[in-house]
mmCIF file of C-alpha atoms in Angstrom:
data_model
loop_
_atom_site.group_PDB
_atom_site.id
_atom_site.type_symbol
_atom_site.label_atom_id
_atom_site.label_comp_id
_atom_site.label_asym_id
_atom_site.label_seq_id
_atom_site.Cartn_x
_atom_site.Cartn_y
_atom_site.Cartn_z
ATOM 1 C CA UNK O 1 -9.383 -1.266 13.973
ATOM 2 C CA UNK O 2 -8.218 0.183 17.228
ATOM 3 C CA UNK O 3 -6.250 3.427 16.978
ATOM 4 C CA UNK O 4 -5.433 6.365 19.182
ATOM 5 C CA UNK O 5 -7.123 9.708 18.627
ATOM 6 C CA UNK O 6 -3.669 11.282 18.260
ATOM 7 C CA UNK O 7 -2.803 8.937 15.359
ATOM 8 C CA UNK O 8 -6.180 9.423 13.707
ATOM 9 C CA UNK O 9 -5.880 13.197 13.998
ATOM 10 C CA UNK O 10 -2.357 13.101 12.544
ATOM 11 C CA UNK O 11 -3.427 10.973 9.571
ATOM 12 C CA UNK O 12 -6.444 13.128 8.782
ATOM 13 C CA UNK O 13 -4.454 16.364 9.067
ATOM 14 C CA UNK O 14 -1.627 14.919 6.950
ATOM 15 C CA UNK O 15 -4.037 13.915 4.236
ATOM 16 C CA UNK O 16 -5.848 17.223 4.421
ATOM 17 C CA UNK O 17 -2.619 19.185 3.939
ATOM 18 C CA UNK O 18 -2.279 17.925 0.399
ATOM 19 C CA UNK O 19 -4.792 18.061 -2.433
ATOM 20 C CA UNK O 20 -3.270 14.854 -3.766
ATOM 21 C CA UNK O 21 -3.339 12.730 -0.612
ATOM 22 C CA UNK O 22 0.353 13.467 -0.063
ATOM 23 C CA UNK O 23 1.220 12.486 -3.632
ATOM 24 C CA UNK O 24 4.467 10.905 -4.643
ATOM 25 C CA UNK O 25 5.835 14.085 -6.239
ATOM 26 C CA UNK O 26 6.502 15.478 -2.728
ATOM 27 C CA UNK O 27 8.223 12.300 -1.533
ATOM 28 C CA UNK O 28 11.949 11.757 -1.185
ATOM 29 C CA UNK O 29 12.851 8.346 -2.614
ATOM 30 C CA UNK O 30 14.616 6.529 -5.446
ATOM 31 C CA UNK O 31 12.709 3.987 -7.503
ATOM 32 C CA UNK O 32 14.969 0.980 -8.074
ATOM 33 C CA UNK O 33 15.609 -0.441 -11.544
ATOM 34 C CA UNK O 34 14.677 -4.030 -12.394
ATOM 35 C CA UNK O 35 18.369 -4.961 -12.438
ATOM 36 C CA UNK O 36 18.892 -3.539 -8.937
ATOM 37 C CA UNK O 37 15.703 -5.195 -7.659
ATOM 38 C CA UNK O 38 16.840 -8.600 -8.976
ATOM 39 C CA UNK O 39 20.306 -8.162 -7.426
ATOM 40 C CA UNK O 40 18.841 -7.425 -3.969
ATOM 41 C CA UNK O 41 15.803 -9.711 -4.036
ATOM 42 C CA UNK O 42 17.321 -12.972 -5.177
ATOM 43 C CA UNK O 43 15.329 -16.202 -5.078
ATOM 44 C CA UNK O 44 16.756 -17.035 -1.629
ATOM 45 C CA UNK O 45 15.846 -13.579 -0.221
ATOM 46 C CA UNK O 46 12.337 -13.846 -1.668
ATOM 47 C CA UNK O 47 11.973 -17.266 -0.074
ATOM 48 C CA UNK O 48 13.350 -16.103 3.303
ATOM 49 C CA UNK O 49 10.875 -13.208 3.547
ATOM 50 C CA UNK O 50 8.007 -15.087 1.835
ATOM 51 C CA UNK O 51 7.795 -12.662 -1.084
ATOM 52 C CA UNK O 52 5.464 -14.788 -3.173
ATOM 53 C CA UNK O 53 4.115 -12.297 -5.754
ATOM 54 C CA UNK O 54 5.966 -10.525 -8.583
ATOM 55 C CA UNK O 55 7.623 -7.302 -7.421
ATOM 56 C CA UNK O 56 5.800 -4.295 -8.859
ATOM 57 C CA UNK O 57 8.001 -1.459 -7.518
ATOM 58 C CA UNK O 58 10.714 -0.881 -4.936
ATOM 59 C CA UNK O 59 11.353 2.512 -3.365
ATOM 60 C CA UNK O 60 14.626 3.269 -1.545
ATOM 61 C CA UNK O 61 14.732 6.117 0.976
ATOM 62 C CA UNK O 62 16.717 7.364 3.972
ATOM 63 C CA UNK O 63 15.907 9.107 7.212
ATOM 64 C CA UNK O 64 17.800 9.759 10.441
ATOM 65 C CA UNK O 65 17.274 6.131 11.556
ATOM 66 C CA UNK O 66 18.780 4.570 8.436
ATOM 67 C CA UNK O 67 18.230 3.288 4.926
ATOM 68 C CA UNK O 68 14.958 1.614 3.889
ATOM 69 C CA UNK O 69 13.268 -0.234 1.038
ATOM 70 C CA UNK O 70 9.526 -0.307 0.437
ATOM 71 C CA UNK O 71 8.665 -3.302 -1.744
ATOM 72 C CA UNK O 72 5.268 -3.494 -3.468
ATOM 73 C CA UNK O 73 4.144 -6.826 -4.933
ATOM 74 C CA UNK O 74 1.046 -7.726 -6.948
ATOM 75 C CA UNK O 75 -0.267 -11.176 -7.886
ATOM 76 C CA UNK O 76 -1.345 -10.952 -11.532
ATOM 77 C CA UNK O 77 -3.700 -13.088 -13.578
ATOM 78 C CA UNK O 78 -4.992 -12.775 -17.139
ATOM 79 C CA UNK O 79 -8.641 -11.845 -17.607
ATOM 80 C CA UNK O 80 -10.565 -11.990 -20.876
ATOM 81 C CA UNK O 81 -9.178 -8.676 -22.149
ATOM 82 C CA UNK O 82 -6.860 -7.340 -19.430
ATOM 83 C CA UNK O 83 -4.446 -8.337 -16.706
ATOM 84 C CA UNK O 84 -5.759 -8.139 -13.136
ATOM 85 C CA UNK O 85 -4.486 -8.696 -9.586
ATOM 86 C CA UNK O 86 -6.151 -10.876 -6.988
ATOM 87 C CA UNK O 87 -3.730 -10.010 -4.144
ATOM 88 C CA UNK O 88 -1.167 -7.424 -3.131
ATOM 89 C CA UNK O 89 1.532 -7.394 -0.477
ATOM 90 C CA UNK O 90 3.920 -4.705 0.763
ATOM 91 C CA UNK O 91 7.170 -5.139 2.705
ATOM 92 C CA UNK O 92 9.088 -2.423 4.572
ATOM 93 C CA UNK O 93 12.742 -3.320 5.079
ATOM 94 C CA UNK O 94 15.573 -1.548 6.848
ATOM 95 C CA UNK O 95 19.073 -2.097 5.469
ATOM 96 C CA UNK O 96 21.492 -2.837 8.325
ATOM 97 C CA UNK O 97 25.120 -3.658 7.469
ATOM 98 C CA UNK O 98 24.049 -4.898 4.033
ATOM 99 C CA UNK O 99 21.335 -7.150 5.492
ATOM 100 C CA UNK O 100 17.573 -6.763 5.192
ATOM 101 C CA UNK O 101 15.525 -6.466 8.395
ATOM 102 C CA UNK O 102 11.754 -6.665 7.948
ATOM 103 C CA UNK O 103 10.045 -3.810 9.825
ATOM 104 C CA UNK O 104 6.468 -4.607 8.751
ATOM 105 C CA UNK O 105 4.407 -6.061 5.930
ATOM 106 C CA UNK O 106 0.768 -6.378 4.979
ATOM 107 C CA UNK O 107 -1.322 -8.502 2.636
ATOM 108 C CA UNK O 108 -4.675 -7.651 1.080
ATOM 109 C CA UNK O 109 -6.796 -9.262 -1.610
ATOM 110 C CA UNK O 110 -9.846 -8.681 -3.737
ATOM 111 C CA UNK O 111 -13.149 -9.404 -2.031
ATOM 112 C CA UNK O 112 -15.680 -11.828 -3.446
ATOM 113 C CA UNK O 113 -19.294 -12.696 -2.813
ATOM 114 C CA UNK O 114 -21.151 -13.717 -0.645
ATOM 115 C CA UNK O 115 -19.486 -11.877 2.263
ATOM 116 C CA UNK O 116 -19.473 -8.611 0.316
ATOM 117 C CA UNK O 117 -22.232 -6.988 -1.714
ATOM 118 C CA UNK O 118 -20.081 -6.784 -4.852
ATOM 119 C CA UNK O 119 -17.554 -9.070 -6.548
ATOM 120 C CA UNK O 120 -14.230 -7.261 -6.953
ATOM 121 C CA UNK O 121 -12.389 -7.649 -10.220
ATOM 122 C CA UNK O 122 -8.903 -6.471 -9.283
ATOM 123 C CA UNK O 123 -6.803 -4.834 -6.564
ATOM 124 C CA UNK O 124 -3.648 -2.777 -7.068
ATOM 125 C CA UNK O 125 -1.334 -0.236 -5.490
ATOM 126 C CA UNK O 126 -2.180 3.322 -6.450
ATOM 127 C CA UNK O 127 1.473 4.302 -6.563
ATOM 128 C CA UNK O 128 0.632 7.803 -7.785
ATOM 129 C CA UNK O 129 -0.523 8.602 -4.241
ATOM 130 C CA UNK O 130 2.053 6.736 -2.180
ATOM 131 C CA UNK O 131 4.002 9.119 0.049
ATOM 132 C CA UNK O 132 7.428 8.612 1.577
ATOM 133 C CA UNK O 133 8.185 11.832 3.395
ATOM 134 C CA UNK O 134 8.662 13.230 6.871
ATOM 135 C CA UNK O 135 5.238 14.673 7.687
ATOM 136 C CA UNK O 136 5.993 16.052 11.151
ATOM 137 C CA UNK O 137 9.662 17.087 10.702
ATOM 138 C CA UNK O 138 11.039 14.624 13.270
ATOM 139 C CA UNK O 139 13.625 13.258 10.816
ATOM 140 C CA UNK O 140 11.722 9.989 10.217
ATOM 141 C CA UNK O 141 9.835 9.034 7.059
ATOM 142 C CA UNK O 142 6.103 8.453 7.601
ATOM 143 C CA UNK O 143 4.991 6.078 4.806
ATOM 144 C CA UNK O 144 1.500 6.455 3.401
ATOM 145 C CA UNK O 145 0.429 3.618 1.107
ATOM 146 C CA UNK O 146 -2.698 3.736 -1.026
ATOM 147 C CA UNK O 147 -4.354 0.870 -2.856
ATOM 148 C CA UNK O 148 -7.651 0.432 -4.639
ATOM 149 C CA UNK O 149 -9.956 -2.233 -6.004
ATOM 150 C CA UNK O 150 -12.500 -2.298 -8.796
ATOM 151 C CA UNK O 151 -15.821 -4.079 -9.210
ATOM 152 C CA UNK O 152 -16.750 -6.361 -12.058
ATOM 153 C CA UNK O 153 -20.490 -5.947 -11.489
ATOM 154 C CA UNK O 154 -20.945 -2.559 -13.184
ATOM 155 C CA UNK O 155 -19.131 0.537 -14.414
ATOM 156 C CA UNK O 156 -19.942 2.632 -11.350
ATOM 157 C CA UNK O 157 -16.624 2.190 -9.568
ATOM 158 C CA UNK O 158 -17.942 0.035 -6.741
ATOM 159 C CA UNK O 159 -14.449 -0.644 -5.501
ATOM 160 C CA UNK O 160 -12.698 0.524 -2.399
ATOM 161 C CA UNK O 161 -9.776 2.746 -1.532
ATOM 162 C CA UNK O 162 -7.549 2.011 1.436
ATOM 163 C CA UNK O 163 -5.022 4.478 2.841
ATOM 164 C CA UNK O 164 -2.477 3.121 5.328
ATOM 165 C CA UNK O 165 -0.314 5.513 7.334
ATOM 166 C CA UNK O 166 2.632 4.268 9.369
ATOM 167 C CA UNK O 167 3.397 6.902 12.008
ATOM 168 C CA UNK O 168 5.545 6.339 15.120
ATOM 169 C CA UNK O 169 5.393 2.542 14.696
ATOM 170 C CA UNK O 170 1.597 2.560 14.590
ATOM 171 C CA UNK O 171 -0.512 1.731 11.541
ATOM 172 C CA UNK O 172 -3.712 3.656 10.924
ATOM 173 C CA UNK O 173 -6.036 2.738 8.060
ATOM 174 C CA UNK O 174 -8.778 4.641 6.304
ATOM 175 C CA UNK O 175 -11.049 2.488 4.144
ATOM 176 C CA UNK O 176 -13.581 3.971 1.752
ATOM 177 C CA UNK O 177 -16.092 1.649 0.112
ATOM 178 C CA UNK O 178 -18.033 2.978 -2.866
ATOM 179 C CA UNK O 179 -21.443 1.617 -3.823
ATOM 180 C CA UNK O 180 -24.535 2.060 -5.949
ATOM 181 C CA UNK O 181 -26.743 3.112 -3.025
ATOM 182 C CA UNK O 182 -26.022 5.202 0.056
ATOM 183 C CA UNK O 183 -26.305 2.063 2.196
ATOM 184 C CA UNK O 184 -23.502 0.389 0.226
ATOM 185 C CA UNK O 185 -21.044 3.251 0.854
ATOM 186 C CA UNK O 186 -19.043 3.754 4.008
ATOM 187 C CA UNK O 187 -15.785 5.127 5.357
ATOM 188 C CA UNK O 188 -14.038 3.370 8.243
ATOM 189 C CA UNK O 189 -10.929 4.322 10.239
#
């Protein structure tokens, strides 16, 4: 991924400021109820914006530029004993005159063999560490979204963690891959 040194520095400093990767408890947002979510994201709205997975959570927040919704979706399936996700998608909307305007979205999915050394079992948003706050006091919210995956090959946590920071209309990602051996592990920005 191509990113400027300024953005990388900002993300790393922002993450370093907090022991909890800028945890949700410091964020300024409202989590929408299921009733409110269903009233905003009707079948026609979901179809228009290609929201294909069940909505997991929706966060509403404001900054000096307006009112926003962060929509997290996860595609569930039943495993032998538990429910898992094979894909996730996030949508960032601005509310303008009662209408939704898509600012950005992303899609990610669990990784399978042979292109990866381990078969992933599930992927999900780690909402405990999602941050919706103004990190540089410019009056604009700087979303940080965290998601993780788990491996089905062993109990060693061979999944990955991905941290996405949206700062000044630029996305920076930090990806940490865990592994059994040193050669399996890496961190990429």
